[in-house]
Amino acid sequence: AGPQRLRGKRVVVSAGGTREPLDPVRFIGNRSSGIFGCEIARAALAEGAEVCLVAAHIDSARYPHGVSVVEAGTAAEMERAMRAASREADVVVMCAAVADYRPETTSSTKLKKEGTRSTRLTLTLEATPDILRGLVRERRAGQFIVGFAAETGDDRSVLELGQAKARRKGADLLAINHVGADAGFGDVDSRIVLVDSRGEVVAELAGSKPQLARDLVAHIAHCLS
Ligand code: C5P
Protein backbone atom coordinates (compact mmCIF):
# COMPACT_ATOMS: atom_id res chain seq x y z
CA ALA A 1 0.00 0.00 0.00
CA GLY A 2 2.81 2.47 -0.76
CA PRO A 3 5.06 4.34 1.65
CA GLN A 4 2.20 5.68 3.87
CA ARG A 5 3.91 9.02 4.32
CA LEU A 6 0.72 10.60 5.74
CA ARG A 7 -0.16 7.90 8.22
CA GLY A 8 -1.93 9.43 11.24
CA LYS A 9 -2.45 12.77 9.48
CA ARG A 10 -5.83 14.40 8.96
CA VAL A 11 -6.25 15.90 5.52
CA VAL A 12 -9.14 18.07 4.31
CA VAL A 13 -9.58 18.61 0.57
CA SER A 14 -12.17 20.89 -1.00
CA ALA A 15 -13.10 20.09 -4.58
CA GLY A 16 -15.53 20.92 -7.35
CA GLY A 17 -17.11 24.25 -8.13
CA THR A 18 -19.61 26.33 -6.18
CA ARG A 19 -22.94 27.42 -7.65
CA GLU A 20 -24.49 30.66 -6.47
CA PRO A 21 -28.25 30.68 -6.93
CA LEU A 22 -30.14 33.45 -8.69
CA ASP A 23 -33.49 31.77 -8.15
CA PRO A 24 -34.70 28.19 -7.55
CA VAL A 25 -33.64 27.04 -11.03
CA ARG A 26 -30.64 29.18 -12.04
CA PHE A 27 -27.16 29.73 -10.73
CA ILE A 28 -23.80 31.27 -11.51
CA GLY A 29 -21.26 28.47 -11.66
CA ASN A 30 -17.98 27.43 -13.20
CA ARG A 31 -16.47 24.57 -15.17
CA SER A 32 -14.65 22.75 -12.37
CA SER A 33 -15.33 18.99 -12.55
CA GLY A 34 -13.93 18.07 -9.16
CA ILE A 35 -11.73 15.39 -10.74
CA PHE A 36 -8.44 16.82 -9.52
CA GLY A 37 -9.62 17.35 -5.95
CA CYS A 38 -10.99 13.80 -5.82
CA GLU A 39 -7.64 12.50 -7.09
CA ILE A 40 -5.84 14.48 -4.37
CA ALA A 41 -8.15 12.97 -1.76
CA ARG A 42 -7.50 9.49 -3.20
CA ALA A 43 -3.74 10.04 -3.21
CA ALA A 44 -3.81 11.23 0.43
CA LEU A 45 -5.80 8.12 1.39
CA ALA A 46 -3.24 5.96 -0.37
CA GLU A 47 -0.54 7.64 1.74
CA GLY A 48 -2.37 6.55 4.89
CA ALA A 49 -4.15 9.82 5.77
CA GLU A 50 -7.64 10.18 7.20
CA VAL A 51 -9.37 12.26 4.53
CA CYS A 52 -12.37 14.57 4.51
CA LEU A 53 -13.60 15.71 1.10
CA VAL A 54 -15.63 18.94 1.07
CA ALA A 55 -17.47 18.58 -2.21
CA ALA A 56 -19.15 21.23 -4.34
CA HIS A 57 -21.30 19.72 -7.09
CA ILE A 58 -19.21 16.68 -7.86
CA ASP A 59 -20.79 13.60 -9.39
CA SER A 60 -20.95 11.32 -6.31
CA ALA A 61 -19.65 8.41 -8.41
CA ARG A 62 -16.31 10.21 -8.26
CA TYR A 63 -16.04 10.25 -4.46
CA PRO A 64 -13.06 8.08 -3.51
CA HIS A 65 -14.05 5.08 -1.42
CA GLY A 66 -12.96 5.62 2.17
CA VAL A 67 -13.11 9.41 2.47
CA SER A 68 -15.71 11.16 4.58
CA VAL A 69 -17.69 13.57 2.43
CA VAL A 70 -19.29 16.88 3.37
CA GLU A 71 -21.31 18.46 0.57
CA ALA A 72 -21.10 22.25 0.32
CA GLY A 73 -22.63 23.79 -2.78
CA THR A 74 -22.21 27.54 -2.35
CA ALA A 75 -19.32 29.76 -1.22
CA ALA A 76 -21.11 30.36 2.09
CA GLU A 77 -21.64 26.62 2.68
CA MET A 78 -18.06 25.92 1.63
CA GLU A 79 -16.74 28.49 4.10
CA ARG A 80 -18.69 26.95 6.97
CA ALA A 81 -17.74 23.40 6.04
CA MET A 82 -14.05 24.21 5.55
CA ARG A 83 -13.76 26.09 8.83
CA ALA A 84 -15.33 23.19 10.70
CA ALA A 85 -13.37 20.48 8.90
CA SER A 86 -10.06 22.36 9.19
CA ARG A 87 -10.23 22.77 12.94
CA GLU A 88 -8.53 19.42 13.55
CA ALA A 89 -6.70 19.05 10.25
CA ASP A 90 -2.95 18.70 9.73
CA VAL A 91 -3.23 19.50 6.03
CA VAL A 92 -5.81 21.63 4.21
CA VAL A 93 -5.97 21.59 0.41
CA MET A 94 -8.27 24.25 -1.00
CA CYS A 95 -8.80 22.88 -4.49
CA ALA A 96 -12.44 23.93 -5.05
CA ALA A 97 -13.26 26.64 -7.56
CA VAL A 98 -15.14 29.05 -5.31
CA ALA A 99 -17.20 31.85 -6.83
CA ASP A 100 -15.56 35.21 -6.26
CA TYR A 101 -18.94 36.97 -6.59
CA ARG A 102 -22.50 35.88 -5.95
CA PRO A 103 -25.90 37.45 -6.64
CA GLU A 104 -26.64 40.01 -3.97
CA THR A 105 -30.16 38.63 -3.68
CA THR A 106 -31.63 35.24 -4.45
CA SER A 107 -35.25 35.16 -5.55
CA SER A 108 -37.40 32.51 -3.89
CA THR A 109 -39.48 32.28 -7.06
CA LYS A 110 -38.36 31.91 -10.65
CA LEU A 111 -37.32 35.22 -12.23
CA LYS A 112 -39.64 35.99 -15.14
CA LYS A 113 -39.11 37.86 -18.36
CA GLU A 114 -42.86 38.21 -19.02
CA GLY A 115 -44.16 41.66 -18.23
CA THR A 116 -40.84 43.39 -18.84
CA ARG A 117 -40.07 45.03 -22.17
CA SER A 118 -36.39 45.22 -21.58
CA THR A 119 -33.92 43.28 -23.70
CA ARG A 120 -31.37 43.65 -20.91
CA LEU A 121 -31.11 42.37 -17.39
CA THR A 122 -28.60 43.72 -14.90
CA LEU A 123 -27.48 41.51 -12.05
CA THR A 124 -25.89 42.92 -8.95
CA LEU A 125 -23.16 40.68 -7.53
CA GLU A 126 -21.39 40.92 -4.19
CA ALA A 127 -17.96 39.58 -3.27
CA THR A 128 -17.79 36.26 -1.43
CA PRO A 129 -15.40 35.74 1.48
CA ASP A 130 -11.94 34.49 0.51
CA ILE A 131 -12.05 31.16 2.31
CA LEU A 132 -8.39 30.31 1.77
CA ARG A 133 -7.21 33.60 3.23
CA GLY A 134 -9.45 33.09 6.24
CA LEU A 135 -8.10 29.59 6.79
CA VAL A 136 -4.53 30.88 6.60
CA ARG A 137 -5.35 33.65 9.07
CA GLU A 138 -6.96 31.31 11.58
CA ARG A 139 -4.81 28.26 11.12
CA ARG A 140 -3.69 26.19 14.07
CA ALA A 141 0.01 25.78 14.82
CA GLY A 142 1.76 23.45 12.42
CA GLN A 143 -1.12 23.19 9.99
CA PHE A 144 -0.02 23.03 6.35
CA ILE A 145 -2.26 24.87 3.86
CA VAL A 146 -2.30 24.43 0.09
CA GLY A 147 -4.14 26.67 -2.38
CA PHE A 148 -4.67 26.68 -6.11
CA ALA A 149 -4.50 29.32 -8.77
CA ALA A 150 -6.10 28.62 -12.13
CA GLU A 151 -4.83 31.25 -14.52
CA THR A 152 -5.14 32.01 -18.22
CA GLY A 153 -2.63 33.53 -20.62
CA ASP A 154 0.87 32.67 -21.78
CA ASP A 155 3.21 30.66 -19.51
CA ARG A 156 4.98 33.70 -18.20
CA SER A 157 1.89 35.67 -17.25
CA VAL A 158 0.33 32.55 -15.69
CA LEU A 159 3.39 32.19 -13.46
CA GLU A 160 3.47 35.89 -12.55
CA LEU A 161 -0.24 35.99 -11.72
CA GLY A 162 0.18 32.87 -9.60
CA GLN A 163 3.19 34.23 -7.76
CA ALA A 164 1.35 37.44 -6.90
CA LYS A 165 -1.58 35.35 -5.67
CA ALA A 166 0.75 33.23 -3.52
CA ARG A 167 2.06 36.32 -1.75
CA ARG A 168 -1.47 37.66 -1.29
CA LYS A 169 -3.01 34.47 0.08
CA GLY A 170 -0.13 33.28 2.25
CA ALA A 171 -0.71 29.54 1.84
CA ASP A 172 2.35 27.33 2.42
CA LEU A 173 2.06 26.03 -1.11
CA LEU A 174 0.16 27.36 -4.11
CA ALA A 175 -0.38 25.13 -7.14
CA ILE A 176 -0.57 27.24 -10.27
CA ASN A 177 -2.27 25.67 -13.25
CA HIS A 178 -2.90 26.87 -16.72
CA VAL A 179 -6.56 26.78 -17.75
CA GLY A 180 -8.54 27.90 -20.76
CA ALA A 181 -11.09 26.77 -23.31
CA ASP A 182 -8.83 23.85 -24.27
CA ALA A 183 -6.82 23.28 -21.08
CA GLY A 184 -7.25 22.37 -17.46
CA PHE A 185 -10.86 21.20 -17.17
CA GLY A 186 -12.02 17.59 -17.02
CA ASP A 187 -10.00 14.46 -17.54
CA VAL A 188 -6.95 15.92 -19.29
CA ASP A 189 -3.20 16.02 -18.81
CA SER A 190 -2.05 19.15 -17.05
CA ARG A 191 0.98 20.94 -15.76
CA ILE A 192 1.28 22.68 -12.41
CA VAL A 193 3.93 24.86 -10.88
CA LEU A 194 4.24 24.82 -7.09
CA VAL A 195 5.29 28.04 -5.38
CA ASP A 196 5.76 28.82 -1.70
CA SER A 197 4.19 31.69 0.25
CA ARG A 198 6.82 34.10 -1.12
CA GLY A 199 6.08 33.05 -4.69
CA GLU A 200 9.34 31.11 -5.12
CA VAL A 201 9.04 28.12 -7.47
CA VAL A 202 9.62 24.90 -5.51
CA ALA A 203 8.56 22.24 -8.05
CA GLU A 204 7.05 21.72 -11.49
CA LEU A 205 4.80 18.73 -12.11
CA ALA A 206 3.22 17.37 -15.29
CA GLY A 207 1.06 14.43 -16.25
CA SER A 208 -2.41 13.00 -15.88
CA LYS A 209 -4.50 14.29 -12.98
CA PRO A 210 -4.03 11.09 -10.93
CA GLN A 211 -0.27 11.33 -11.44
CA LEU A 212 -0.19 15.05 -10.63
CA ALA A 213 -2.26 14.41 -7.51
CA ARG A 214 0.14 11.69 -6.32
CA ASP A 215 3.14 13.94 -6.95
CA LEU A 216 1.49 16.88 -5.18
CA VAL A 217 0.61 14.74 -2.15
CA ALA A 218 4.14 13.33 -2.06
CA HIS A 219 5.44 16.89 -2.09
CA ILE A 220 3.14 17.84 0.79
CA ALA A 221 4.30 14.80 2.76
CA HIS A 222 7.89 15.83 2.12
CA CYS A 223 7.17 19.35 3.43
CA LEU A 224 5.64 17.91 6.61
CA SER A 225 8.56 15.60 7.36
O1 C5P B 1 -8.36 34.33 -6.04
P1 C5P B 1 -8.57 33.01 -6.68
O2 C5P B 1 -10.02 32.60 -6.74
O3 C5P B 1 -7.92 32.81 -8.00
O4 C5P B 1 -7.80 32.01 -5.70
C1 C5P B 1 -7.80 30.64 -5.88
C2 C5P B 1 -7.60 29.94 -4.57
O5 C5P B 1 -8.37 30.58 -3.54
C3 C5P B 1 -8.09 28.52 -4.60
O6 C5P B 1 -7.33 27.75 -3.68
C4 C5P B 1 -9.54 28.66 -4.16
O7 C5P B 1 -10.00 27.45 -3.62
C5 C5P B 1 -9.43 29.75 -3.12
N1 C5P B 1 -10.63 30.61 -3.00
C6 C5P B 1 -11.28 30.69 -1.78
N2 C5P B 1 -12.36 31.51 -1.62
C7 C5P B 1 -12.80 32.27 -2.63
C8 C5P B 1 -12.14 32.24 -3.88
C9 C5P B 1 -11.06 31.39 -4.02
O8 C5P B 1 -10.85 30.00 -0.85
N3 C5P B 1 -13.86 33.05 -2.46
Tab-separated table of N, CA, C and O in Angstrom, residues 50-131:
chain	number	residue	atom	x	y	z
A	50	GLU	N	-6.181	10.186	7.009
A	50	GLU	CA	-7.636	10.183	7.200
A	50	GLU	C	-8.130	11.397	6.419
A	50	GLU	O	-7.649	12.509	6.650
A	51	VAL	N	-9.054	11.194	5.482
A	51	VAL	CA	-9.366	12.265	4.534
A	51	VAL	C	-10.833	12.682	4.577
A	51	VAL	O	-11.732	11.850	4.553
A	52	CYS	N	-11.029	13.993	4.633
A	52	CYS	CA	-12.373	14.572	4.508
A	52	CYS	C	-12.427	15.344	3.195
A	52	CYS	O	-11.577	16.200	2.936
A	53	LEU	N	-13.407	15.022	2.377
A	53	LEU	CA	-13.600	15.714	1.099
A	53	LEU	C	-14.780	16.667	1.243
A	53	LEU	O	-15.892	16.240	1.564
A	54	VAL	N	-14.539	17.953	1.049
A	54	VAL	CA	-15.628	18.938	1.072
A	54	VAL	C	-15.982	19.201	-0.395
A	54	VAL	O	-15.193	19.789	-1.139
A	55	ALA	N	-17.154	18.713	-0.792
A	55	ALA	CA	-17.467	18.578	-2.213
A	55	ALA	C	-18.516	19.580	-2.667
A	55	ALA	O	-19.580	19.693	-2.063
A	56	ALA	N	-18.210	20.290	-3.743
A	56	ALA	CA	-19.154	21.234	-4.341
A	56	ALA	C	-19.559	20.725	-5.720
A	56	ALA	O	-18.785	20.802	-6.667
A	57	HIS	N	-20.725	20.140	-5.799
A	57	HIS	CA	-21.296	19.723	-7.087
A	57	HIS	C	-20.403	18.770	-7.869
A	57	HIS	O	-20.087	19.004	-9.041
A	58	ILE	N	-19.987	17.729	-7.195
A	58	ILE	CA	-19.211	16.676	-7.858
A	58	ILE	C	-20.134	15.475	-8.019
A	58	ILE	O	-20.885	15.147	-7.105
A	59	ASP	N	-20.065	14.851	-9.160
A	59	ASP	CA	-20.790	13.598	-9.385
A	59	ASP	C	-20.358	12.614	-8.283
A	59	ASP	O	-19.175	12.315	-8.147
A	60	SER	N	-21.323	12.128	-7.482
A	60	SER	CA	-20.952	11.323	-6.309
A	60	SER	C	-20.234	10.032	-6.694
A	60	SER	O	-19.519	9.448	-5.876
A	61	ALA	N	-20.381	9.604	-7.957
A	61	ALA	CA	-19.651	8.415	-8.410
A	61	ALA	C	-18.136	8.645	-8.341
A	61	ALA	O	-17.357	7.694	-8.317
A	62	ARG	N	-17.736	9.898	-8.309
A	62	ARG	CA	-16.306	10.210	-8.258
A	62	ARG	C	-15.731	10.221	-6.844
A	62	ARG	O	-14.518	10.318	-6.679
A	63	TYR	N	-16.574	10.203	-5.826
A	63	TYR	CA	-16.039	10.246	-4.463
A	63	TYR	C	-15.148	9.028	-4.221
A	63	TYR	O	-15.584	7.903	-4.402
A	64	PRO	N	-13.915	9.232	-3.770
A	64	PRO	CA	-13.056	8.075	-3.507
A	64	PRO	C	-13.612	7.260	-2.334
A	64	PRO	O	-14.078	7.830	-1.348
A	65	HIS	N	-13.564	5.969	-2.474
A	65	HIS	CA	-14.050	5.085	-1.422
A	65	HIS	C	-13.143	5.232	-0.198
A	65	HIS	O	-11.932	5.117	-0.319
A	66	GLY	N	-13.766	5.528	0.954
A	66	GLY	CA	-12.960	5.619	2.171
A	66	GLY	C	-12.760	7.034	2.698
A	66	GLY	O	-12.237	7.203	3.792
A	67	VAL	N	-13.181	8.046	1.933
A	67	VAL	CA	-13.114	9.413	2.470
A	67	VAL	C	-14.450	9.741	3.124
A	67	VAL	O	-15.473	9.180	2.760
A	68	SER	N	-14.427	10.657	4.099
A	68	SER	CA	-15.714	11.159	4.575
A	68	SER	C	-16.040	12.390	3.743
A	68	SER	O	-15.154	13.194	3.427
A	69	VAL	N	-17.298	12.506	3.346
A	69	VAL	CA	-17.690	13.575	2.426
A	69	VAL	C	-18.638	14.545	3.116
A	69	VAL	O	-19.562	14.137	3.803
A	70	VAL	N	-18.361	15.829	2.947
A	70	VAL	CA	-19.289	16.879	3.368
A	70	VAL	C	-19.651	17.647	2.106
A	70	VAL	O	-18.755	18.139	1.413
A	71	GLU	N	-20.931	17.725	1.782
A	71	GLU	CA	-21.307	18.458	0.573
A	71	GLU	C	-21.552	19.930	0.909
A	71	GLU	O	-22.205	20.241	1.904
A	72	ALA	N	-20.984	20.808	0.105
A	72	ALA	CA	-21.098	22.253	0.324
A	72	ALA	C	-21.205	22.890	-1.048
A	72	ALA	O	-20.234	22.909	-1.793
A	73	GLY	N	-22.382	23.389	-1.397
A	73	GLY	CA	-22.627	23.792	-2.779
A	73	GLY	C	-22.392	25.246	-3.105
A	73	GLY	O	-22.206	25.597	-4.263
A	74	THR	N	-22.417	26.110	-2.099
A	74	THR	CA	-22.214	27.543	-2.349
A	74	THR	C	-20.959	28.006	-1.597
A	74	THR	O	-20.458	27.298	-0.718
A	75	ALA	N	-20.507	29.220	-1.912
A	75	ALA	CA	-19.325	29.756	-1.216
A	75	ALA	C	-19.593	29.833	0.289
A	75	ALA	O	-18.716	29.510	1.098
A	76	ALA	N	-20.795	30.233	0.662
A	76	ALA	CA	-21.106	30.356	2.092
A	76	ALA	C	-21.084	28.985	2.774
A	76	ALA	O	-20.529	28.831	3.870
A	77	GLU	N	-21.667	27.983	2.106
A	77	GLU	CA	-21.637	26.620	2.682
A	77	GLU	C	-20.215	26.080	2.737
A	77	GLU	O	-19.811	25.422	3.688
A	78	MET	N	-19.461	26.388	1.694
A	78	MET	CA	-18.064	25.925	1.632
A	78	MET	C	-17.253	26.562	2.763
A	78	MET	O	-16.435	25.903	3.402
A	79	GLU	N	-17.480	27.827	3.029
A	79	GLU	CA	-16.737	28.495	4.100
A	79	GLU	C	-17.033	27.830	5.450
A	79	GLU	O	-16.113	27.521	6.212
A	80	ARG	N	-18.309	27.592	5.700
A	80	ARG	CA	-18.691	26.952	6.970
A	80	ARG	C	-18.069	25.569	7.083
A	80	ARG	O	-17.465	25.218	8.095
A	81	ALA	N	-18.217	24.792	6.016
A	81	ALA	CA	-17.735	23.398	6.043
A	81	ALA	C	-16.216	23.340	6.187
A	81	ALA	O	-15.677	22.511	6.927
A	82	MET	N	-15.519	24.243	5.492
A	82	MET	CA	-14.052	24.215	5.552
A	82	MET	C	-13.540	24.652	6.916
A	82	MET	O	-12.560	24.102	7.432
A	83	ARG	N	-14.202	25.652	7.497
A	83	ARG	CA	-13.758	26.089	8.831
A	83	ARG	C	-13.941	24.971	9.834
A	83	ARG	O	-13.058	24.733	10.669
A	84	ALA	N	-15.077	24.287	9.753
A	84	ALA	CA	-15.333	23.194	10.702
A	84	ALA	C	-14.359	22.044	10.466
A	84	ALA	O	-13.731	21.536	11.401
A	85	ALA	N	-14.205	21.644	9.202
A	85	ALA	CA	-13.366	20.476	8.902
A	85	ALA	C	-11.889	20.766	9.162
A	85	ALA	O	-11.118	19.855	9.460
A	86	SER	N	-11.482	22.027	9.051
A	86	SER	CA	-10.063	22.364	9.191
A	86	SER	C	-9.609	22.465	10.638
A	86	SER	O	-8.406	22.491	10.909
A	87	ARG	N	-10.580	22.548	11.541
A	87	ARG	CA	-10.232	22.769	12.944
A	87	ARG	C	-9.227	21.739	13.463
A	87	ARG	O	-8.322	22.078	14.207
A	88	GLU	N	-9.389	20.496	13.036
A	88	GLU	CA	-8.533	19.420	13.551
A	88	GLU	C	-7.535	18.920	12.506
A	88	GLU	O	-6.865	17.918	12.745
A	89	ALA	N	-7.474	19.608	11.367
A	89	ALA	CA	-6.696	19.048	10.253
A	89	ALA	C	-5.212	19.381	10.348
A	89	ALA	O	-4.824	20.441	10.836
A	90	ASP	N	-4.390	18.460	9.859
A	90	ASP	CA	-2.952	18.705	9.731
A	90	ASP	C	-2.639	19.357	8.391
A	90	ASP	O	-1.690	20.122	8.269
A	91	VAL	N	-3.440	18.980	7.379
A	91	VAL	CA	-3.227	19.500	6.026
A	91	VAL	C	-4.569	19.942	5.461
A	91	VAL	O	-5.559	19.220	5.574
A	92	VAL	N	-4.593	21.133	4.855
A	92	VAL	CA	-5.809	21.630	4.206
A	92	VAL	C	-5.464	21.941	2.749
A	92	VAL	O	-4.526	22.700	2.491
A	93	VAL	N	-6.206	21.334	1.831
A	93	VAL	CA	-5.972	21.590	0.414
A	93	VAL	C	-7.231	22.234	-0.156
A	93	VAL	O	-8.290	21.610	-0.234
A	94	MET	N	-7.108	23.479	-0.529
A	94	MET	CA	-8.272	24.250	-0.998
A	94	MET	C	-8.285	24.219	-2.519
A	94	MET	O	-7.785	25.126	-3.192
A	95	CYS	N	-8.846	23.126	-3.040
A	95	CYS	CA	-8.802	22.885	-4.490
A	95	CYS	C	-10.082	23.343	-5.191
A	95	CYS	O	-10.108	23.493	-6.413
A	96	ALA	N	-11.155	23.580	-4.428
A	96	ALA	CA	-12.436	23.932	-5.053
A	96	ALA	C	-12.347	25.276	-5.769
A	96	ALA	O	-11.631	26.181	-5.337
A	97	ALA	N	-13.100	25.369	-6.855
A	97	ALA	CA	-13.260	26.643	-7.563
A	97	ALA	C	-14.434	27.360	-6.902
A	97	ALA	O	-15.596	26.992	-7.106
A	98	VAL	N	-14.112	28.338	-6.074
A	98	VAL	CA	-15.137	29.051	-5.313
A	98	VAL	C	-15.499	30.326	-6.064
A	98	VAL	O	-14.603	31.042	-6.526
A	99	ALA	N	-16.777	30.604	-6.177
A	99	ALA	CA	-17.200	31.846	-6.834
A	99	ALA	C	-16.577	33.033	-6.111
A	99	ALA	O	-16.529	33.071	-4.880
A	100	ASP	N	-16.083	33.991	-6.871
A	100	ASP	CA	-15.562	35.214	-6.258
A	100	ASP	C	-16.698	36.200	-5.981
A	100	ASP	O	-16.592	37.043	-5.105
A	101	TYR	N	-17.773	36.090	-6.767
A	101	TYR	CA	-18.942	36.971	-6.591
A	101	TYR	C	-20.207	36.129	-6.634
A	101	TYR	O	-20.255	35.104	-7.299
A	102	ARG	N	-21.206	36.570	-5.916
A	102	ARG	CA	-22.501	35.882	-5.946
A	102	ARG	C	-23.606	36.928	-6.079
A	102	ARG	O	-23.399	38.099	-5.727
A	103	PRO	N	-24.796	36.489	-6.558
A	103	PRO	CA	-25.900	37.445	-6.645
A	103	PRO	C	-26.186	38.037	-5.265
A	103	PRO	O	-26.193	37.312	-4.267
A	104	GLU	N	-26.392	39.343	-5.245
A	104	GLU	CA	-26.640	40.012	-3.972
A	104	GLU	C	-27.943	39.524	-3.352
A	104	GLU	O	-28.058	39.435	-2.137
A	105	THR	N	-28.915	39.207	-4.206
A	105	THR	CA	-30.163	38.634	-3.680
A	105	THR	C	-30.504	37.382	-4.472
A	105	THR	O	-30.155	37.261	-5.643
A	106	THR	N	-31.156	36.452	-3.793
A	106	THR	CA	-31.629	35.236	-4.448
A	106	THR	C	-33.152	35.257	-4.382
A	106	THR	O	-33.720	35.394	-3.300
A	107	SER	N	-33.783	35.149	-5.529
A	107	SER	CA	-35.248	35.161	-5.553
A	107	SER	C	-35.780	33.794	-5.116
A	107	SER	O	-35.249	32.757	-5.523
A	108	SER	N	-36.833	33.795	-4.315
A	108	SER	CA	-37.398	32.506	-3.890
A	108	SER	C	-38.325	31.944	-4.961
A	108	SER	O	-38.718	30.785	-4.914
A	109	THR	N	-38.676	32.774	-5.936
A	109	THR	CA	-39.478	32.278	-7.061
A	109	THR	C	-38.723	32.545	-8.356
A	109	THR	O	-37.828	33.395	-8.402
A	110	LYS	N	-39.084	31.810	-9.384
A	110	LYS	CA	-38.363	31.906	-10.650
A	110	LYS	C	-38.464	33.321	-11.232
A	110	LYS	O	-39.553	33.870	-11.329
A	111	LEU	N	-37.321	33.891	-11.611
A	111	LEU	CA	-37.318	35.216	-12.229
A	111	LEU	C	-37.988	35.115	-13.594
A	111	LEU	O	-37.718	34.177	-14.352
A	112	LYS	N	-38.866	36.066	-13.900
A	112	LYS	CA	-39.645	35.987	-15.145
A	112	LYS	C	-39.262	37.101	-16.098
A	112	LYS	O	-38.941	38.213	-15.685
A	113	LYS	N	-39.317	36.785	-17.385
A	113	LYS	CA	-39.110	37.857	-18.362
A	113	LYS	C	-40.442	38.456	-18.808
A	113	LYS	O	-40.501	39.574	-19.279
A	114	GLU	N	-41.546	37.698	-18.640
A	114	GLU	CA	-42.856	38.214	-19.023
A	114	GLU	C	-43.153	39.503	-18.242
A	114	GLU	O	-42.825	39.592	-17.060
A	115	GLY	N	-43.774	40.434	-18.922
A	115	GLY	CA	-44.159	41.658	-18.234
A	115	GLY	C	-43.069	42.714	-18.243
A	115	GLY	O	-43.301	43.838	-17.839
A	116	THR	N	-41.862	42.354	-18.700
A	116	THR	CA	-40.840	43.391	-18.837
A	116	THR	C	-40.587	43.578	-20.329
A	116	THR	O	-40.655	42.622	-21.096
A	117	ARG	N	-40.314	44.783	-20.739
A	117	ARG	CA	-40.069	45.030	-22.167
A	117	ARG	C	-38.584	45.053	-22.455
A	117	ARG	O	-38.176	45.144	-23.598
A	118	SER	N	-37.802	45.004	-21.404
A	118	SER	CA	-36.387	45.218	-21.575
A	118	SER	C	-35.721	44.039	-22.267
A	118	SER	O	-36.083	42.885	-22.049
A	119	THR	N	-34.739	44.341	-23.112
A	119	THR	CA	-33.920	43.283	-23.696
A	119	THR	C	-32.647	43.087	-22.884
A	119	THR	O	-31.763	42.340	-23.272
A	120	ARG	N	-32.540	43.775	-21.780
A	120	ARG	CA	-31.372	43.653	-20.915
A	120	ARG	C	-31.783	43.322	-19.506
A	120	ARG	O	-32.865	43.706	-19.064
A	121	LEU	N	-30.880	42.643	-18.808
A	121	LEU	CA	-31.106	42.371	-17.392
A	121	LEU	C	-29.797	42.654	-16.686
A	121	LEU	O	-28.743	42.167	-17.107
A	122	THR	N	-29.817	43.425	-15.654
A	122	THR	CA	-28.598	43.720	-14.901
A	122	THR	C	-28.642	42.970	-13.584
A	122	THR	O	-29.626	43.046	-12.847
A	123	LEU	N	-27.591	42.225	-13.325
A	123	LEU	CA	-27.482	41.513	-12.050
A	123	LEU	C	-26.521	42.262	-11.155
A	123	LEU	O	-25.484	42.726	-11.617
A	124	THR	N	-26.846	42.344	-9.893
A	124	THR	CA	-25.886	42.915	-8.949
A	124	THR	C	-25.240	41.781	-8.173
A	124	THR	O	-25.930	40.949	-7.576
A	125	LEU	N	-23.911	41.738	-8.214
A	125	LEU	CA	-23.161	40.681	-7.526
A	125	LEU	C	-22.409	41.272	-6.347
A	125	LEU	O	-22.010	42.433	-6.381
A	126	GLU	N	-22.207	40.478	-5.336
A	126	GLU	CA	-21.394	40.920	-4.191
A	126	GLU	C	-20.234	39.946	-4.015
A	126	GLU	O	-20.344	38.767	-4.367
A	127	ALA	N	-19.137	40.434	-3.460
A	127	ALA	CA	-17.959	39.580	-3.270
A	127	ALA	C	-18.258	38.502	-2.226
A	127	ALA	O	-18.985	38.740	-1.262
A	128	THR	N	-17.697	37.329	-2.438
A	128	THR	CA	-17.787	36.258	-1.433
A	128	THR	C	-16.554	36.356	-0.521
A	128	THR	O	-15.566	36.983	-0.893
A	129	PRO	N	-16.610	35.747	0.646
A	129	PRO	CA	-15.402	35.744	1.481
A	129	PRO	C	-14.305	34.900	0.813
A	129	PRO	O	-14.613	33.917	0.139
A	130	ASP	N	-13.057	35.314	0.992
A	130	ASP	CA	-11.938	34.494	0.511
A	130	ASP	C	-11.653	33.435	1.580
A	130	ASP	O	-11.069	33.724	2.625
A	131	ILE	N	-12.106	32.236	1.310
A	131	ILE	CA	-12.049	31.160	2.314
A	131	ILE	C	-10.602	30.809	2.644
A	131	ILE	O	-10.213	30.656	3.807
